[in-house]
Amino acid sequence: MGYQKNDLVTVRIEDMGQNGEGIGKADGYTLFVKDTVIGDVIRAKVIKAKKNYGYGRLMEILTPSENRVEPRCPVARQCGGCQLQMLDYREQLRYKENKVKNDLQRIGGFENPPMEPIIGMEDPWRYRNKAQFPIGYDREGNLVAGFYAGRTHTIIPCKDCLLGAPENRPVLEGVLDWMRENRIPAYDEADGRGLVRHVLVRRGFSTGEMIVCLVINGAELPAPERLVSRLKKIKGMAGITFSSNTARTNVILGDNVSTVWGRPYITDCIGPVKYRISPLSFYQVNPVQTKRLYETALEFAGLTGSETVWDLYCGIGTISLFLARQAGKVYGVEIVPQAIEDARRNAAENGIENAEFYVGKAEEVLPGYYARYEQEHGEKAHADVIVVDPPRKGCEESLLETMVQMQPERIVYVSCDPATLARDLKYLCGRGYELRRVRPADMFPMTVHVETVVLMSRVKD
Ligand code: SAH
């Protein structure tokens, strides 16, 4: 039996999907319902009906699951950024472990992947060192800062996200007051007018340093001294900057950053290494878990001090410098030029001399290096260990192919998307590598996202 739009259905949630949505069955009809967890018995209204499945909106929880908890954030459901806030943290960890395992089985074809327990957090709140708040107007026309309501462009006012630093609030209040005082309009996506688009805040947890970047739809920041006088009083403020982005796109930052006060970067330490981070560079958002993630990558790399290591998708050289202290030579490759500038400076400031960095696409730089090396040296370039940490879309096949040709003993794959991880591991396993260790890490508590560190080793011939 099928259902139709607007039908009210009672279902028991029995599973959870890729995006954290609950999945229930009513008379053999599958219903996907956001904001529910396994074990809930609920009333849902059908909002979209297909022949064999449909989507429902949660109307009422008849019997809550024993794993359901009260979300701490008052806008958790509207915001949609925390898909799992109503699920007990231990169950969140279980869900993520399963997600990784399922993808490795289903997509990677690994029948029994060598799973190790997920690295969870002791205190899974206020872990983010970066926040980006869109600025706009509410229905009454009041200036607001907050978050986009799940998949829409309506701003839910919220100055204190419970995943972020409490210092974000005075920054946003300062910016909004400055806008009101100087009649500076927020950007309007619909017509491309107005000025202030986003406020980005980055904080070094180990140093307390903070940097603010206003993204504006224009070339100049009006009344900068008034903004500075409001914001520089905030504890830890190290720099006030703006980035001009006049394109009508969803991309937040422009490709430039200008400093109006202080300096255009913060510093932060992860373990023994100190890093400089510019607004345009990628930096892991959860420093507590990042340290554990890098330690795991270091352990998997199995370095003894003499190895040649490639760190592909290296960002500001975080993993490269972590590994360099125990390797012979480390090569880092990254597409964002500002990040490579940071990486080189970070190496110098930490007294690390055995790291070299290249700007470019990993899938072009490594194959290019490999081909040139053979021409120049008459032998194949070799690596002992290759580390990759790609964005969600994973690695290009041309890169994986060169990696295999370089015959590293070990490949350490750091992944933020289990599905593309599974796809890439399948490729490598068909070409002389075997899956040895799989360790998920919870870098993003309360959300459905999961990070994984994997060790593959070369099968001896
Ligand atoms: N390992 C780093 C960064 C990981 S994030 C860390 O832990 O901090 C992924 C990085 O890959 C980003 O810095 C992004 O700019 C970069 N990137 C994206 N596509 C790329 C490509 N095709 N080649 C090289 N780097 C790329």
Coordinates of C-alpha atoms and ligand atoms in Angstrom, one line a residue:
M1 CA 0.0 0.0 0.0
G2 CA 1.3 3.4 -0.8
Y3 CA 0.8 6.8 0.8
Q4 CA 0.0 10.2 -0.5
K5 CA 1.2 13.7 0.3
N6 CA -0.3 15.0 3.6
D7 CA -1.2 11.6 4.9
L8 CA -0.5 11.2 8.6
V9 CA 1.4 8.0 9.3
T10 CA 2.6 6.3 12.5
V11 CA 6.0 4.6 12.2
R12 CA 8.7 3.1 14.3
I13 CA 12.2 4.3 13.2
E14 CA 14.4 1.3 12.6
D15 CA 17.4 2.6 10.8
M16 CA 19.3 5.8 10.1
G17 CA 20.4 6.9 6.6
Q18 CA 23.5 8.6 5.2
N19 CA 22.4 12.1 6.3
G20 CA 21.3 11.1 9.8
E21 CA 17.6 10.9 8.8
G22 CA 15.5 8.2 10.5
I23 CA 14.1 5.4 8.4
G24 CA 10.9 3.6 9.2
K25 CA 8.5 1.2 7.6
A26 CA 4.7 1.5 7.6
D27 CA 3.0 -1.5 5.9
G28 CA 6.0 -2.2 3.8
Y29 CA 6.3 1.5 2.7
T30 CA 9.6 3.1 3.6
L31 CA 9.5 6.6 5.1
F32 CA 12.5 8.9 5.6
V33 CA 12.0 11.3 8.5
K34 CA 14.5 13.9 9.6
D35 CA 15.0 14.7 13.3
T36 CA 14.2 11.1 14.4
V37 CA 16.4 8.4 15.8
I38 CA 16.4 4.6 15.9
G39 CA 13.7 3.4 18.4
D40 CA 11.4 6.4 18.2
V41 CA 7.8 5.8 17.5
I42 CA 6.4 8.8 15.7
R43 CA 3.6 10.5 13.8
A44 CA 4.9 11.9 10.5
K45 CA 3.2 13.8 7.8
V46 CA 4.1 12.7 4.3
I47 CA 5.6 15.6 2.4
K48 CA 6.7 13.8 -0.7
A49 CA 5.4 10.4 -1.8
K50 CA 6.9 8.0 -4.4
K51 CA 5.7 4.6 -5.2
N52 CA 7.7 2.6 -2.7
Y53 CA 9.1 5.2 -0.4
G54 CA 8.5 8.8 0.7
Y55 CA 9.7 11.6 3.0
G56 CA 7.9 12.6 6.1
R57 CA 8.0 15.5 8.5
L58 CA 8.1 14.7 12.2
M59 CA 4.9 15.9 13.8
E60 CA 4.8 14.1 17.1
I61 CA 7.0 11.7 19.1
L62 CA 4.7 9.1 20.5
T63 CA 7.3 7.0 22.3
P64 CA 10.9 8.4 22.3
S65 CA 13.8 6.1 21.7
E66 CA 15.8 5.3 24.8
N67 CA 18.8 6.8 23.0
R68 CA 17.0 10.2 22.4
V69 CA 18.3 13.1 24.3
E70 CA 17.1 16.7 24.6
P71 CA 19.1 18.9 22.2
R72 CA 21.0 21.6 24.1
C73 CA 20.7 24.1 21.3
P74 CA 17.3 25.9 21.0
V75 CA 17.6 26.1 17.2
A76 CA 19.0 22.6 16.6
R77 CA 16.1 21.4 14.5
Q78 CA 15.7 24.6 12.4
C79 CA 19.4 25.0 11.8
G80 CA 20.1 21.5 10.5
G81 CA 23.8 21.8 11.1
C82 CA 23.7 19.3 14.0
Q83 CA 21.8 16.4 12.4
L84 CA 22.5 14.2 15.5
Q85 CA 22.1 16.5 18.5
M86 CA 19.1 14.5 19.7
L87 CA 21.0 11.2 19.7
D88 CA 23.0 10.2 22.8
Y89 CA 26.7 10.8 22.1
R90 CA 27.8 7.2 22.5
E91 CA 25.1 6.2 19.9
Q92 CA 26.4 8.9 17.5
L93 CA 29.8 7.2 17.7
R94 CA 28.3 3.8 17.0
Y95 CA 26.4 5.3 14.0
K96 CA 29.6 6.7 12.6
E97 CA 31.5 3.5 13.0
N98 CA 28.8 1.7 11.2
K99 CA 28.7 4.2 8.4
V100 CA 32.4 3.7 7.7
K101 CA 32.1 -0.1 8.0
N102 CA 29.0 -0.2 5.7
D103 CA 30.6 1.9 3.0
L104 CA 33.8 -0.2 3.0
Q105 CA 31.7 -3.3 2.6
R106 CA 29.1 -2.0 0.2
I107 CA 31.2 0.3 -2.0
G108 CA 34.7 -1.0 -1.3
G109 CA 33.9 -4.7 -1.4
F110 CA 35.8 -5.4 1.8
E111 CA 33.9 -8.2 3.4
N112 CA 35.4 -7.8 6.9
P113 CA 37.3 -4.5 7.1
P114 CA 39.9 -4.3 9.9
M115 CA 37.9 -1.7 12.0
E116 CA 39.3 -0.2 15.1
P117 CA 37.2 1.7 17.7
I118 CA 36.3 5.3 16.7
I119 CA 38.2 8.1 18.5
G120 CA 35.5 10.0 20.3
M121 CA 35.6 13.2 22.4
E122 CA 35.3 13.5 26.2
D123 CA 33.4 16.8 25.8
P124 CA 31.8 16.9 22.4
W125 CA 30.8 20.6 22.6
R126 CA 32.4 24.0 21.7
Y127 CA 35.1 22.2 19.7
R128 CA 35.1 24.3 16.5
N129 CA 37.9 26.9 16.1
K130 CA 36.2 28.4 13.0
A131 CA 32.7 29.8 12.4
Q132 CA 31.2 31.6 9.5
F133 CA 28.0 33.4 10.1
P134 CA 25.9 34.8 7.2
I135 CA 24.5 38.3 7.8
G136 CA 21.1 39.4 6.6
Y137 CA 17.6 40.3 7.7
D138 CA 14.8 38.4 9.5
R139 CA 11.1 38.6 8.3
E140 CA 10.6 41.9 10.2
G141 CA 13.6 43.5 8.5
N142 CA 15.9 43.3 11.6
L143 CA 19.6 42.9 11.0
V144 CA 20.6 39.4 12.1
A145 CA 23.6 37.0 12.1
G146 CA 23.2 33.3 12.3
F147 CA 23.0 30.2 10.2
Y148 CA 21.2 29.1 7.1
A149 CA 18.3 26.9 7.9
G150 CA 19.1 23.5 6.5
R151 CA 19.4 23.6 2.7
T152 CA 17.7 27.0 2.4
H153 CA 19.0 30.6 2.5
T154 CA 16.8 31.8 5.3
I155 CA 19.0 32.9 8.3
I156 CA 18.2 31.5 11.7
P157 CA 19.4 34.1 14.2
C158 CA 22.0 32.6 16.4
K159 CA 25.1 34.3 17.8
D160 CA 26.2 31.5 20.0
C161 CA 26.5 28.2 18.3
L162 CA 27.2 25.5 21.0
L163 CA 29.8 23.9 18.7
G164 CA 31.8 27.1 18.5
A165 CA 33.8 29.4 20.8
P166 CA 31.8 31.7 23.2
E167 CA 33.9 34.5 21.9
N168 CA 32.0 34.5 18.6
R169 CA 29.1 36.3 20.3
P170 CA 30.9 39.6 21.1
V171 CA 32.4 39.6 17.6
L172 CA 29.0 39.4 16.0
E173 CA 27.5 41.9 18.3
G174 CA 30.3 44.3 17.5
V175 CA 29.9 43.8 13.8
L176 CA 26.1 44.2 13.9
D177 CA 26.3 47.4 16.1
W178 CA 28.9 48.8 13.7
M179 CA 26.5 48.1 10.8
R180 CA 23.6 49.8 12.5
E181 CA 25.6 52.8 13.7
N182 CA 27.0 53.4 10.2
R183 CA 23.9 52.3 8.2
I184 CA 25.8 49.6 6.4
P185 CA 23.4 47.2 4.7
A186 CA 23.7 43.4 4.7
Y187 CA 24.0 41.7 1.4
D188 CA 20.9 40.5 -0.3
E189 CA 21.3 37.3 -2.3
A190 CA 18.1 37.8 -4.2
D191 CA 19.2 41.1 -5.9
G192 CA 23.0 41.1 -5.3
R193 CA 22.8 44.4 -3.4
G194 CA 24.0 45.4 0.0
L195 CA 27.5 45.0 1.5
V196 CA 28.2 42.6 4.4
R197 CA 27.8 38.9 3.4
H198 CA 29.5 36.8 6.1
V199 CA 31.6 37.2 9.2
L200 CA 34.3 34.6 9.6
V201 CA 36.0 34.0 13.0
R202 CA 39.0 31.8 13.6
R203 CA 40.5 31.1 17.0
G204 CA 43.7 29.3 17.9
F205 CA 42.6 27.2 20.9
S206 CA 46.1 26.8 22.3
T207 CA 47.1 30.5 21.9
G208 CA 43.7 32.2 22.4
E209 CA 44.4 34.3 19.3
M210 CA 41.5 35.3 17.2
I211 CA 41.0 36.7 13.7
V212 CA 37.9 38.2 12.1
C213 CA 37.3 38.4 8.4
L214 CA 34.3 40.3 7.0
V215 CA 33.2 39.1 3.6
I216 CA 31.9 42.1 1.6
N217 CA 30.2 42.7 -1.7
G218 CA 32.5 45.6 -2.6
A219 CA 36.1 46.7 -2.8
E220 CA 36.3 48.9 0.4
L221 CA 35.2 48.6 4.0
P222 CA 33.4 51.7 5.1
A223 CA 34.3 53.3 8.5
P224 CA 37.0 50.7 9.3
E225 CA 38.3 52.6 12.3
R226 CA 34.9 52.4 14.0
L227 CA 34.8 48.6 13.4
V228 CA 38.3 48.3 14.8
S229 CA 37.6 50.3 17.9
R230 CA 34.7 47.9 18.7
L231 CA 36.4 44.6 17.9
K232 CA 40.0 45.2 19.1
K233 CA 38.8 45.3 22.7
I234 CA 37.8 41.6 22.6
K235 CA 40.2 39.4 24.4
G236 CA 42.7 37.6 22.0
M237 CA 41.9 39.7 19.0
A238 CA 44.9 39.5 16.7
G239 CA 43.6 40.8 13.4
I240 CA 40.6 42.4 11.7
T241 CA 40.5 41.8 8.0
F242 CA 38.0 41.8 5.1
S243 CA 37.7 39.8 1.9
S244 CA 36.0 41.2 -1.2
N245 CA 33.6 38.9 -2.9
T246 CA 31.3 40.5 -5.4
A247 CA 30.5 37.3 -7.3
R248 CA 26.9 36.0 -7.1
T249 CA 27.8 32.6 -5.8
N250 CA 27.6 30.4 -2.7
V251 CA 31.3 30.5 -2.3
I252 CA 31.9 32.4 1.0
L253 CA 35.3 33.9 0.7
G254 CA 36.8 36.0 -2.1
D255 CA 40.3 35.1 -3.3
N256 CA 41.9 38.1 -1.4
V257 CA 42.2 39.3 2.1
S258 CA 43.0 42.9 3.3
T259 CA 44.0 43.7 6.8
V260 CA 42.5 46.8 8.5
W261 CA 44.1 46.1 12.0
G262 CA 46.6 43.7 13.4
R263 CA 47.9 40.9 11.3
P264 CA 46.1 38.6 8.7
Y265 CA 46.7 35.3 10.5
I266 CA 46.6 33.5 13.8
T267 CA 49.0 31.0 15.2
D268 CA 48.0 27.7 16.9
C269 CA 49.9 24.7 18.2
I270 CA 49.0 21.0 17.6
G271 CA 51.2 18.9 19.7
P272 CA 54.8 20.1 19.3
V273 CA 54.3 22.0 16.1
K274 CA 53.3 25.6 15.8
Y275 CA 51.3 26.7 12.8
R276 CA 50.4 30.0 11.2
I277 CA 47.0 30.1 9.6
S278 CA 45.7 32.6 7.1
P279 CA 41.9 33.1 6.5
L280 CA 42.1 31.5 3.0
S281 CA 44.0 28.4 4.2
F282 CA 42.3 25.2 5.2
Y283 CA 42.8 24.3 8.8
Q284 CA 41.1 21.4 10.6
V285 CA 38.2 22.8 12.7
N286 CA 38.5 20.6 15.8
P287 CA 42.0 21.0 17.3
V288 CA 41.5 18.5 20.1
Q289 CA 40.6 15.7 17.7
T290 CA 43.1 16.9 15.0
K291 CA 46.0 16.1 17.4
R292 CA 44.7 12.6 17.8
L293 CA 44.0 12.3 14.1
Y294 CA 47.6 13.3 13.2
E295 CA 49.0 11.0 15.9
T296 CA 47.1 8.2 14.3
A297 CA 48.4 9.1 10.9
L298 CA 52.0 9.3 12.3
E299 CA 51.6 5.9 13.9
F300 CA 50.2 4.3 10.7
A301 CA 53.1 5.9 8.7
G302 CA 55.5 3.8 10.8
L303 CA 58.5 6.2 10.3
T304 CA 62.0 5.4 11.5
G305 CA 63.8 8.6 10.5
S306 CA 65.0 7.9 6.9
E307 CA 61.8 7.6 4.9
T308 CA 60.8 9.6 1.8
V309 CA 57.2 10.7 2.4
W310 CA 54.7 12.5 0.2
D311 CA 51.8 14.4 1.9
L312 CA 49.2 15.1 -0.7
Y313 CA 46.5 17.7 -0.1
C314 CA 48.7 19.1 2.6
G315 CA 47.0 22.5 3.4
I316 CA 49.3 24.6 5.6
G317 CA 51.6 21.6 6.0
T318 CA 50.1 20.3 9.2
I319 CA 50.6 16.6 8.6
S320 CA 53.8 17.2 6.6
L321 CA 55.5 18.9 9.6
F322 CA 54.1 16.4 12.1
L323 CA 55.7 13.6 10.0
A324 CA 58.9 15.5 9.0
R325 CA 60.4 15.2 12.5
Q326 CA 60.5 11.5 12.1
A327 CA 61.2 11.2 8.4
G328 CA 64.1 11.6 6.0
K329 CA 62.3 14.0 3.6
V330 CA 58.7 15.1 3.2
Y331 CA 57.1 16.6 0.1
G332 CA 53.8 18.4 0.5
V333 CA 51.4 19.2 -2.4
E334 CA 48.5 21.7 -2.1
I335 CA 46.3 23.6 -4.5
V336 CA 45.9 26.9 -2.6
P337 CA 49.0 29.1 -3.0
Q338 CA 48.4 31.0 0.3
A339 CA 48.3 27.7 2.2
I340 CA 51.7 26.7 0.7
E341 CA 53.1 30.1 1.8
D342 CA 51.9 29.3 5.3
A343 CA 53.4 25.8 5.0
R344 CA 56.8 27.1 4.0
R345 CA 56.8 29.6 6.8
N346 CA 55.6 27.0 9.3
A347 CA 58.5 24.7 8.4
A348 CA 61.0 27.6 8.8
E349 CA 59.5 28.7 12.1
N350 CA 59.6 25.2 13.5
G351 CA 63.2 24.7 12.3
I352 CA 62.2 21.9 10.0
E353 CA 64.5 21.7 7.0
N354 CA 63.5 18.4 5.4
A355 CA 60.1 19.5 4.1
E356 CA 59.5 20.8 0.5
F357 CA 56.2 22.1 -0.8
Y358 CA 54.6 22.4 -4.2
V359 CA 51.6 24.4 -5.3
G360 CA 49.3 22.6 -7.7
K361 CA 46.8 19.8 -8.1
A362 CA 48.0 16.6 -6.5
E363 CA 46.8 14.7 -9.6
E364 CA 49.1 16.9 -11.8
V365 CA 52.1 17.5 -9.5
L366 CA 52.7 13.9 -8.5
P367 CA 52.4 12.4 -12.0
G368 CA 54.4 15.3 -13.4
Y369 CA 57.2 14.7 -10.8
Y370 CA 57.2 11.0 -11.6
A371 CA 57.5 11.5 -15.3
R372 CA 60.3 14.1 -15.0
Y373 CA 62.2 12.1 -12.5
E374 CA 62.4 9.1 -14.8
Q375 CA 63.6 11.3 -17.7
E376 CA 66.2 13.0 -15.6
H377 CA 67.5 10.1 -13.5
G378 CA 66.8 7.1 -15.7
E379 CA 65.0 5.3 -12.9
K380 CA 61.6 5.4 -11.3
A381 CA 60.8 7.8 -8.4
H382 CA 60.1 5.9 -5.2
A383 CA 58.3 6.9 -2.0
D384 CA 58.3 4.9 1.3
V385 CA 55.1 6.4 2.5
I386 CA 52.4 8.4 0.8
V387 CA 49.8 10.2 2.9
V388 CA 46.6 11.6 1.2
D389 CA 44.0 13.8 2.8
P390 CA 41.7 14.8 0.0
P391 CA 38.4 16.8 0.1
R392 CA 35.1 14.9 0.0
K393 CA 35.3 14.0 -3.6
G394 CA 38.4 11.8 -2.9
C395 CA 41.4 11.2 -5.3
E396 CA 41.5 11.3 -9.0
E397 CA 42.3 8.0 -10.6
S398 CA 45.4 9.5 -12.3
L399 CA 46.8 10.3 -8.9
L400 CA 46.1 6.8 -7.5
E401 CA 47.8 5.3 -10.6
T402 CA 51.0 7.3 -10.0
M403 CA 50.9 6.4 -6.3
V404 CA 50.8 2.7 -7.2
Q405 CA 53.7 3.2 -9.6
M406 CA 55.8 4.8 -6.9
Q407 CA 55.4 1.5 -4.9
P408 CA 55.3 3.0 -1.4
E409 CA 55.4 0.4 1.4
R410 CA 52.6 2.2 3.1
I411 CA 49.7 4.4 2.1
V412 CA 48.0 6.4 4.8
Y413 CA 44.6 7.7 3.7
V414 CA 42.9 10.4 5.8
S415 CA 39.3 10.8 4.6
C416 CA 36.4 13.0 5.4
D417 CA 34.0 10.9 3.2
P418 CA 33.7 7.2 3.8
A419 CA 32.0 6.6 0.4
T420 CA 34.9 8.1 -1.7
L421 CA 37.4 6.5 0.7
A422 CA 35.9 3.1 0.0
R423 CA 36.0 3.7 -3.8
D424 CA 39.6 4.7 -3.7
L425 CA 40.7 1.8 -1.4
K426 CA 39.0 -0.6 -3.8
Y427 CA 41.2 0.8 -6.6
L428 CA 44.4 0.4 -4.6
C429 CA 43.5 -3.0 -3.3
G430 CA 43.1 -4.2 -6.9
R431 CA 46.7 -3.0 -7.6
G432 CA 49.0 -4.5 -5.0
Y433 CA 47.8 -3.0 -1.7
E434 CA 46.0 -4.5 1.2
L435 CA 43.8 -2.8 3.8
R436 CA 45.5 -3.1 7.2
R437 CA 43.9 -0.7 9.7
V438 CA 40.8 1.5 9.7
R439 CA 40.4 4.0 12.5
P440 CA 37.4 6.4 12.4
A441 CA 37.7 9.7 14.4
D442 CA 34.9 12.0 15.5
M443 CA 36.1 15.4 14.3
F444 CA 32.5 16.7 14.0
P445 CA 30.4 15.6 17.0
M446 CA 26.6 16.3 16.7
T447 CA 26.9 16.1 12.9
V448 CA 26.7 13.1 10.5
H449 CA 30.2 13.7 9.3
V450 CA 33.0 11.3 10.1
E451 CA 36.7 11.3 9.5
T452 CA 38.7 8.1 9.0
V453 CA 42.4 7.2 9.0
V454 CA 43.4 4.1 7.0
L455 CA 46.6 2.2 6.6
M456 CA 47.3 0.2 3.5
S457 CA 50.4 -1.8 2.9
R458 CA 52.0 -3.1 -0.2
V459 CA 51.6 -6.8 -0.7
K460 CA 55.1 -8.4 -1.1
D461 CA 55.7 -9.9 -4.5
Ligands
SAH1 N1 46.1 17.8 5.4 C1 45.6 19.1 5.6 C2 44.5 19.6 4.7 C3 43.4 18.7 4.4 S1 42.0 19.4 3.6 C4 45.2 19.3 7.1 O1 45.0 18.3 7.8 O2 45.1 20.4 7.5 C5 42.2 19.1 1.9 C6 43.1 20.1 1.3 O3 43.2 19.8 -0.1 C7 42.7 21.6 1.3 O4 43.8 22.4 1.8 C8 42.4 21.9 -0.2 O5 42.8 23.3 -0.5 C9 43.3 21.0 -0.9 N2 43.0 20.5 -2.3 C10 41.7 20.4 -2.8 N3 41.8 19.9 -4.1 C11 43.1 19.7 -4.3 C12 43.9 19.1 -5.4 N4 43.2 18.7 -6.5 N5 45.2 19.0 -5.3 C13 45.8 19.4 -4.1 N6 45.2 19.9 -3.1 C14 43.9 20.1 -3.1

